[in-house]
Amino acid sequence: MDSLNRVQIKKGMWTKCKECSSILYTESLKNNFYICEKCNYHMRISAKERIREIIDKDTFKEMFKEIKTKNVLNFVGYDEKIRVAKIKSSSDEVVTVGVGSINGISVALGVMDSNFIMGSMGTAVGERITRLVEYASYNKLPLILFTASGGARMQEGILSLMQMAKISAAIGRYKEKGGLYISVLTDPTTGGVTASFAMQGDIIISEPGALIGFAGKKVIENTIKEELPKNLQTAEFLLERGQIDHIVNRKELKEFLFNILDINEGMHYESGC
Ligand SMILES: [Zn+2]
C-alpha cells in the first residue's frame, strides 16, 4: 500500500487563511468565529453561521421565505445560476430575514450571504428586506442588517436597481417613527447596497478589514487617472474619515450590539414609548 494512503485526511478538516496562508484546523476556526488566530483575518461566513453567532439559541424565526427569485426577464443562464447558488450557499437567496433575540432583546434581523451569487441584490432580496423593515416598524422592533454584497444583480436589470430606492424609502419611514437601525458592514459591501441601505444606519459598524466601496478601485483609477491609496475602501480607511462609527471584532460583536440595544430600550422606557 502506498504510504500516502495510510493517513486519511477528512475533507474540510483544514482551512487555509487567505490573508496569511496559515493552515488552520477547521473545528478550531469555527470555535474562533472563523477568525484566523494568526493574523485576525475575518473570513466570510454564511447567513446560518452569522445567526448562530449573534442570535440567542433557538430564538430565530425566519420570515418571508415564500418570496422567491424569479427570472422575470428570461435572462439566459440565470435559472441555472440560481440552482447552483442554492447548492453552494445552502440557502435559497442572498438574504435571510426574521426575528430573534440578542441576550433576551427582540430584534428584526436581516443577514446577507456573499456565497449566493456574490451577495447580489435582486427583487427577492429587496422585497424580503423591505418587508422586514415594515415588520420592524409595525412591531416597534430595533432593526439590524448585516450587509455583504457585490452590488446589484445584473440578470434582473433595472428591477434590481429599483430595490435601492424601495429599501431606502422603507428605512426612511421606519426612522421617522423612531426606529433604531444598526447597519453592520461585512466583507464585501459594495455597489448598490453601499449606495443605499448599508450607509443609512443610525449606527454603522464594520468588521475589521472589510472591503466597503461603491465602484471597484481599478474603475475609479481608470476614470480619474490617478493612483489611489492602498487601503482605500477598507473599514479602517472609512473609520478614519468618519463614514462609519466603529470597527468591532466578530468575537465582541454580539455584546456590542446588545449594549446598544440595552441603551435604546432604556431610553424608550424613560420616555414612556
Ligand atoms: Zn491569517
CSV table of C-alpha atoms and ligand atoms in Angstrom, one decimal:
chain,number,residue,atom,x,y,z
A,1,MET,CA,0.0,0.0,0.0
A,2,ASP,CA,1.2,3.5,-0.8
A,3,SER,CA,2.3,5.2,2.4
A,4,LEU,CA,0.2,8.2,1.4
A,5,ASN,CA,-3.0,6.2,1.7
A,6,ARG,CA,-2.4,5.1,5.3
A,7,VAL,CA,-3.3,8.5,6.7
A,8,GLN,CA,-6.8,9.6,5.6
A,9,ILE,CA,-7.4,13.3,6.0
A,10,LYS,CA,-11.1,14.2,6.1
A,11,LYS,CA,-12.2,16.7,3.5
A,12,GLY,CA,-12.6,20.1,5.0
A,13,MET,CA,-10.6,19.3,8.1
A,14,TRP,CA,-8.1,22.1,7.4
A,15,THR,CA,-8.7,25.6,6.1
A,16,LYS,CA,-6.1,27.9,4.6
A,17,CYS,CA,-6.2,31.6,5.6
A,18,LYS,CA,-6.4,33.8,2.5
A,19,GLU,CA,-4.6,36.6,4.2
A,20,CYS,CA,-1.5,34.9,5.9
A,21,SER,CA,-1.7,31.4,4.3
A,22,SER,CA,-1.7,29.7,7.7
A,23,ILE,CA,-3.2,26.3,7.7
A,24,LEU,CA,-5.9,26.2,10.4
A,25,TYR,CA,-7.8,23.3,11.9
A,26,THR,CA,-11.4,23.9,10.8
A,27,GLU,CA,-13.0,22.9,14.0
A,28,SER,CA,-10.8,25.4,16.0
A,29,LEU,CA,-11.5,28.0,13.4
A,30,LYS,CA,-15.3,27.5,13.9
A,31,ASN,CA,-14.9,27.9,17.6
A,32,ASN,CA,-12.9,31.1,17.0
A,33,PHE,CA,-15.8,32.7,15.0
A,34,TYR,CA,-14.0,32.0,11.7
A,35,ILE,CA,-11.3,34.5,12.6
A,36,CYS,CA,-7.7,33.5,11.8
A,37,GLU,CA,-5.9,33.0,15.1
A,38,LYS,CA,-2.6,34.0,13.5
A,39,CYS,CA,-3.5,37.3,11.7
A,40,ASN,CA,-7.1,38.2,12.9
A,41,TYR,CA,-8.4,37.9,9.3
A,42,HIS,CA,-12.2,37.7,9.5
A,43,MET,CA,-13.3,35.1,7.0
A,44,ARG,CA,-16.6,35.4,5.1
A,45,ILE,CA,-19.3,33.4,6.8
A,46,SER,CA,-22.7,32.1,5.8
A,47,ALA,CA,-26.0,33.6,7.0
A,48,LYS,CA,-26.6,30.5,9.1
A,49,GLU,CA,-23.3,30.8,10.8
A,50,ARG,CA,-23.9,34.6,11.4
A,51,ILE,CA,-27.3,33.9,13.0
A,52,ARG,CA,-25.7,31.1,15.2
A,53,GLU,CA,-23.1,33.6,16.4
A,54,ILE,CA,-25.4,36.6,17.0
A,55,ILE,CA,-28.8,35.3,18.0
A,56,ASP,CA,-29.7,33.5,21.2
A,57,LYS,CA,-30.0,29.8,20.6
A,58,ASP,CA,-33.4,28.6,19.3
A,59,THR,CA,-34.9,32.1,19.2
A,60,PHE,CA,-34.6,32.9,15.4
A,61,LYS,CA,-37.8,32.7,13.4
A,62,GLU,CA,-37.2,33.1,9.7
A,63,MET,CA,-39.8,35.2,7.8
A,64,PHE,CA,-40.8,35.9,4.2
A,65,LYS,CA,-39.2,32.7,2.9
A,66,GLU,CA,-42.1,32.4,0.4
A,67,ILE,CA,-40.6,35.4,-1.6
A,68,LYS,CA,-38.5,33.7,-4.2
A,69,THR,CA,-36.3,34.8,-7.0
A,70,LYS,CA,-37.9,34.7,-10.5
A,71,ASN,CA,-36.3,35.0,-13.9
A,72,VAL,CA,-38.7,37.7,-15.0
A,73,LEU,CA,-36.5,39.0,-17.8
A,74,ASN,CA,-35.8,35.4,-19.1
A,75,PHE,CA,-32.1,36.1,-18.8
A,76,VAL,CA,-30.2,33.3,-20.4
A,77,GLY,CA,-28.4,31.0,-17.8
A,78,TYR,CA,-30.0,32.8,-14.8
A,79,ASP,CA,-32.1,29.8,-13.7
A,80,GLU,CA,-29.0,27.6,-13.7
A,81,LYS,CA,-27.0,30.2,-11.8
A,82,ILE,CA,-29.7,30.3,-9.1
A,83,ARG,CA,-29.8,26.5,-8.9
A,84,VAL,CA,-26.0,26.3,-8.4
A,85,ALA,CA,-26.0,29.2,-5.9
A,86,LYS,CA,-28.6,27.4,-3.7
A,87,ILE,CA,-26.3,24.3,-3.5
A,88,LYS,CA,-23.2,26.3,-2.9
A,89,SER,CA,-24.6,28.5,-0.1
A,90,SER,CA,-27.1,26.1,1.4
A,91,SER,CA,-29.5,29.0,1.3
A,92,ASP,CA,-32.4,29.9,-1.0
A,93,GLU,CA,-31.4,33.6,-1.5
A,94,VAL,CA,-28.8,36.2,-0.6
A,95,VAL,CA,-30.7,37.4,2.4
A,96,THR,CA,-32.2,35.6,5.3
A,97,VAL,CA,-34.6,37.7,7.4
A,98,GLY,CA,-36.6,37.1,10.6
A,99,VAL,CA,-36.9,37.9,14.3
A,100,GLY,CA,-34.8,36.7,17.1
A,101,SER,CA,-33.2,37.7,20.5
A,102,ILE,CA,-29.9,39.1,21.4
A,103,ASN,CA,-29.3,38.4,25.1
A,104,GLY,CA,-33.1,38.5,25.5
A,105,ILE,CA,-33.8,41.6,23.5
A,106,SER,CA,-36.0,41.0,20.4
A,107,VAL,CA,-34.7,42.3,17.1
A,108,ALA,CA,-35.7,42.2,13.4
A,109,LEU,CA,-32.6,40.8,11.7
A,110,GLY,CA,-31.5,40.5,8.0
A,111,VAL,CA,-28.3,38.8,7.1
A,112,MET,CA,-26.8,38.8,3.6
A,113,ASP,CA,-24.6,36.0,2.4
A,114,SER,CA,-21.9,36.6,-0.3
A,115,ASN,CA,-21.8,32.9,-1.2
A,116,PHE,CA,-25.1,33.3,-3.1
A,117,ILE,CA,-24.3,35.0,-6.5
A,118,MET,CA,-21.8,37.3,-4.7
A,119,GLY,CA,-24.5,38.7,-2.5
A,120,SER,CA,-26.1,40.5,-5.4
A,121,MET,CA,-29.3,42.3,-4.8
A,122,GLY,CA,-32.3,41.3,-6.9
A,123,THR,CA,-36.1,41.7,-6.4
A,124,ALA,CA,-36.5,38.9,-3.9
A,125,VAL,CA,-33.7,40.4,-1.7
A,126,GLY,CA,-35.3,43.8,-1.9
A,127,GLU,CA,-38.7,42.6,-1.1
A,128,ARG,CA,-37.6,40.4,1.8
A,129,ILE,CA,-35.6,43.4,3.4
A,130,THR,CA,-38.4,45.9,2.8
A,131,ARG,CA,-41.0,43.6,4.4
A,132,LEU,CA,-38.6,43.1,7.4
A,133,VAL,CA,-38.2,46.8,7.8
A,134,GLU,CA,-42.0,47.3,7.7
A,135,TYR,CA,-42.5,44.5,10.2
A,136,ALA,CA,-39.9,46.1,12.5
A,137,SER,CA,-41.7,49.4,12.1
A,138,TYR,CA,-45.2,48.0,12.8
A,139,ASN,CA,-43.9,46.0,15.8
A,140,LYS,CA,-41.6,48.7,17.2
A,141,LEU,CA,-38.5,46.4,17.0
A,142,PRO,CA,-34.9,47.5,16.5
A,143,LEU,CA,-33.6,46.6,13.1
A,144,ILE,CA,-30.1,45.1,12.4
A,145,LEU,CA,-28.9,44.4,8.8
A,146,PHE,CA,-25.7,42.6,8.1
A,147,THR,CA,-24.6,43.6,4.6
A,148,ALA,CA,-22.4,41.6,2.2
A,149,SER,CA,-22.8,42.3,-1.5
A,150,GLY,CA,-21.1,42.6,-4.8
A,151,GLY,CA,-23.8,45.0,-5.9
A,152,ALA,CA,-27.0,44.9,-8.0
A,153,ARG,CA,-28.0,41.6,-9.8
A,154,MET,CA,-27.4,42.3,-13.5
A,155,GLN,CA,-29.7,39.4,-14.5
A,156,GLU,CA,-32.7,41.4,-13.2
A,157,GLY,CA,-31.7,44.7,-14.9
A,158,ILE,CA,-33.5,47.9,-13.8
A,159,LEU,CA,-35.7,45.9,-11.4
A,160,SER,CA,-32.6,45.2,-9.3
A,161,LEU,CA,-31.6,48.9,-9.2
A,162,MET,CA,-35.1,49.8,-8.1
A,163,GLN,CA,-34.6,47.8,-4.8
A,164,MET,CA,-32.2,50.5,-3.6
A,165,ALA,CA,-34.9,53.2,-3.6
A,166,LYS,CA,-37.5,50.8,-2.2
A,167,ILE,CA,-35.5,49.7,0.8
A,168,SER,CA,-34.2,53.2,1.5
A,169,ALA,CA,-37.7,54.6,1.5
A,170,ALA,CA,-38.9,51.9,3.9
A,171,ILE,CA,-36.0,52.6,6.2
A,172,GLY,CA,-36.8,56.3,6.0
A,173,ARG,CA,-40.4,55.7,7.1
A,174,TYR,CA,-39.1,53.4,9.9
A,175,LYS,CA,-36.8,56.1,11.2
A,176,GLU,CA,-39.5,58.7,11.1
A,177,LYS,CA,-41.4,56.5,13.5
A,178,GLY,CA,-38.4,56.5,15.8
A,179,GLY,CA,-37.0,53.1,15.0
A,180,LEU,CA,-33.3,52.2,15.7
A,181,TYR,CA,-31.4,50.9,12.7
A,182,ILE,CA,-28.0,49.3,13.1
A,183,SER,CA,-26.1,48.5,10.0
A,184,VAL,CA,-23.2,46.0,10.2
A,185,LEU,CA,-21.0,46.1,7.1
A,186,THR,CA,-19.1,42.8,6.4
A,187,ASP,CA,-16.7,41.8,3.7
A,188,PRO,CA,-17.5,42.7,0.9
A,189,THR,CA,-20.1,45.5,1.0
A,190,THR,CA,-20.1,47.2,-2.4
A,191,GLY,CA,-22.2,48.7,-5.3
A,192,GLY,CA,-25.9,49.4,-4.9
A,193,VAL,CA,-26.0,48.1,-1.3
A,194,THR,CA,-23.4,50.6,-0.2
A,195,ALA,CA,-25.1,53.3,-2.2
A,196,SER,CA,-28.3,52.7,-0.3
A,197,PHE,CA,-29.3,50.9,2.9
A,198,ALA,CA,-25.8,49.9,4.1
A,199,MET,CA,-24.9,53.5,4.8
A,200,GLN,CA,-28.3,54.5,6.3
A,201,GLY,CA,-27.7,53.1,9.7
A,202,ASP,CA,-28.2,55.3,12.8
A,203,ILE,CA,-25.1,53.4,13.9
A,204,ILE,CA,-22.8,51.9,11.3
A,205,ILE,CA,-20.5,49.2,12.4
A,206,SER,CA,-18.0,47.2,10.4
A,207,GLU,CA,-15.9,44.1,10.9
A,208,PRO,CA,-12.1,44.6,10.7
A,209,GLY,CA,-10.6,44.7,7.2
A,210,ALA,CA,-13.9,44.6,5.4
A,211,LEU,CA,-14.0,45.8,1.8
A,212,ILE,CA,-16.5,48.7,1.6
A,213,GLY,CA,-17.0,50.8,-1.5
A,214,PHE,CA,-19.2,51.6,-4.5
A,215,ALA,CA,-17.2,51.2,-7.7
A,216,GLY,CA,-14.1,49.0,-7.9
A,217,LYS,CA,-10.8,50.6,-7.2
A,218,LYS,CA,-9.5,50.0,-10.8
A,219,VAL,CA,-12.6,51.5,-12.3
A,220,ILE,CA,-12.0,54.7,-10.2
A,221,GLU,CA,-8.3,54.9,-11.1
A,222,ASN,CA,-9.1,54.5,-14.8
A,223,THR,CA,-11.7,57.2,-14.6
A,224,ILE,CA,-9.8,59.8,-12.7
A,225,LYS,CA,-6.4,58.8,-14.0
A,226,GLU,CA,-4.9,58.9,-10.5
A,227,GLU,CA,-3.4,56.3,-8.2
A,228,LEU,CA,-5.4,55.7,-5.1
A,229,PRO,CA,-4.3,54.9,-1.5
A,230,LYS,CA,-3.6,51.2,-0.9
A,231,ASN,CA,-6.1,50.9,2.0
A,232,LEU,CA,-8.9,52.8,0.1
A,233,GLN,CA,-12.3,51.1,0.6
A,234,THR,CA,-11.4,49.3,3.8
A,235,ALA,CA,-13.3,49.7,7.0
A,236,GLU,CA,-10.3,51.3,8.7
A,237,PHE,CA,-10.0,53.9,5.9
A,238,LEU,CA,-13.7,54.8,6.3
A,239,LEU,CA,-13.5,55.0,10.1
A,240,GLU,CA,-10.6,57.5,9.9
A,241,ARG,CA,-12.8,59.7,7.7
A,242,GLY,CA,-15.9,59.4,9.8
A,243,GLN,CA,-18.0,57.4,7.3
A,244,ILE,CA,-18.6,54.6,9.8
A,245,ASP,CA,-18.9,54.7,13.6
A,246,HIS,CA,-17.0,51.7,14.8
A,247,ILE,CA,-15.0,48.6,13.9
A,248,VAL,CA,-15.8,45.6,16.1
A,249,ASN,CA,-14.1,42.3,16.3
A,250,ARG,CA,-16.5,39.5,15.5
A,251,LYS,CA,-16.0,37.9,18.9
A,252,GLU,CA,-17.2,41.0,20.6
A,253,LEU,CA,-20.0,41.8,18.2
A,254,LYS,CA,-22.9,40.2,20.0
A,255,GLU,CA,-22.1,42.0,23.2
A,256,PHE,CA,-21.5,45.3,21.4
A,257,LEU,CA,-24.9,45.1,19.7
A,258,PHE,CA,-26.6,44.1,23.0
A,259,ASN,CA,-25.1,47.2,24.7
A,260,ILE,CA,-26.6,49.5,22.1
A,261,LEU,CA,-30.0,47.7,22.2
A,262,ASP,CA,-30.0,47.9,26.0
A,263,ILE,CA,-29.3,51.7,26.0
A,264,ASN,CA,-32.1,52.1,23.3
A,265,GLU,CA,-34.6,50.1,25.5
A,266,GLY,CA,-33.7,52.2,28.5
A,267,MET,CA,-34.3,55.5,26.5
A,268,HIS,CA,-37.7,54.2,25.4
A,269,TYR,CA,-38.6,53.2,28.9
A,270,GLU,CA,-37.7,56.6,30.3
A,271,SER,CA,-39.6,58.4,27.6
A,272,GLY,CA,-42.6,56.1,28.1
A,273,CYS,CA,-42.7,54.9,24.5
B,1,ZN,ZN,-4.4,34.5,8.7
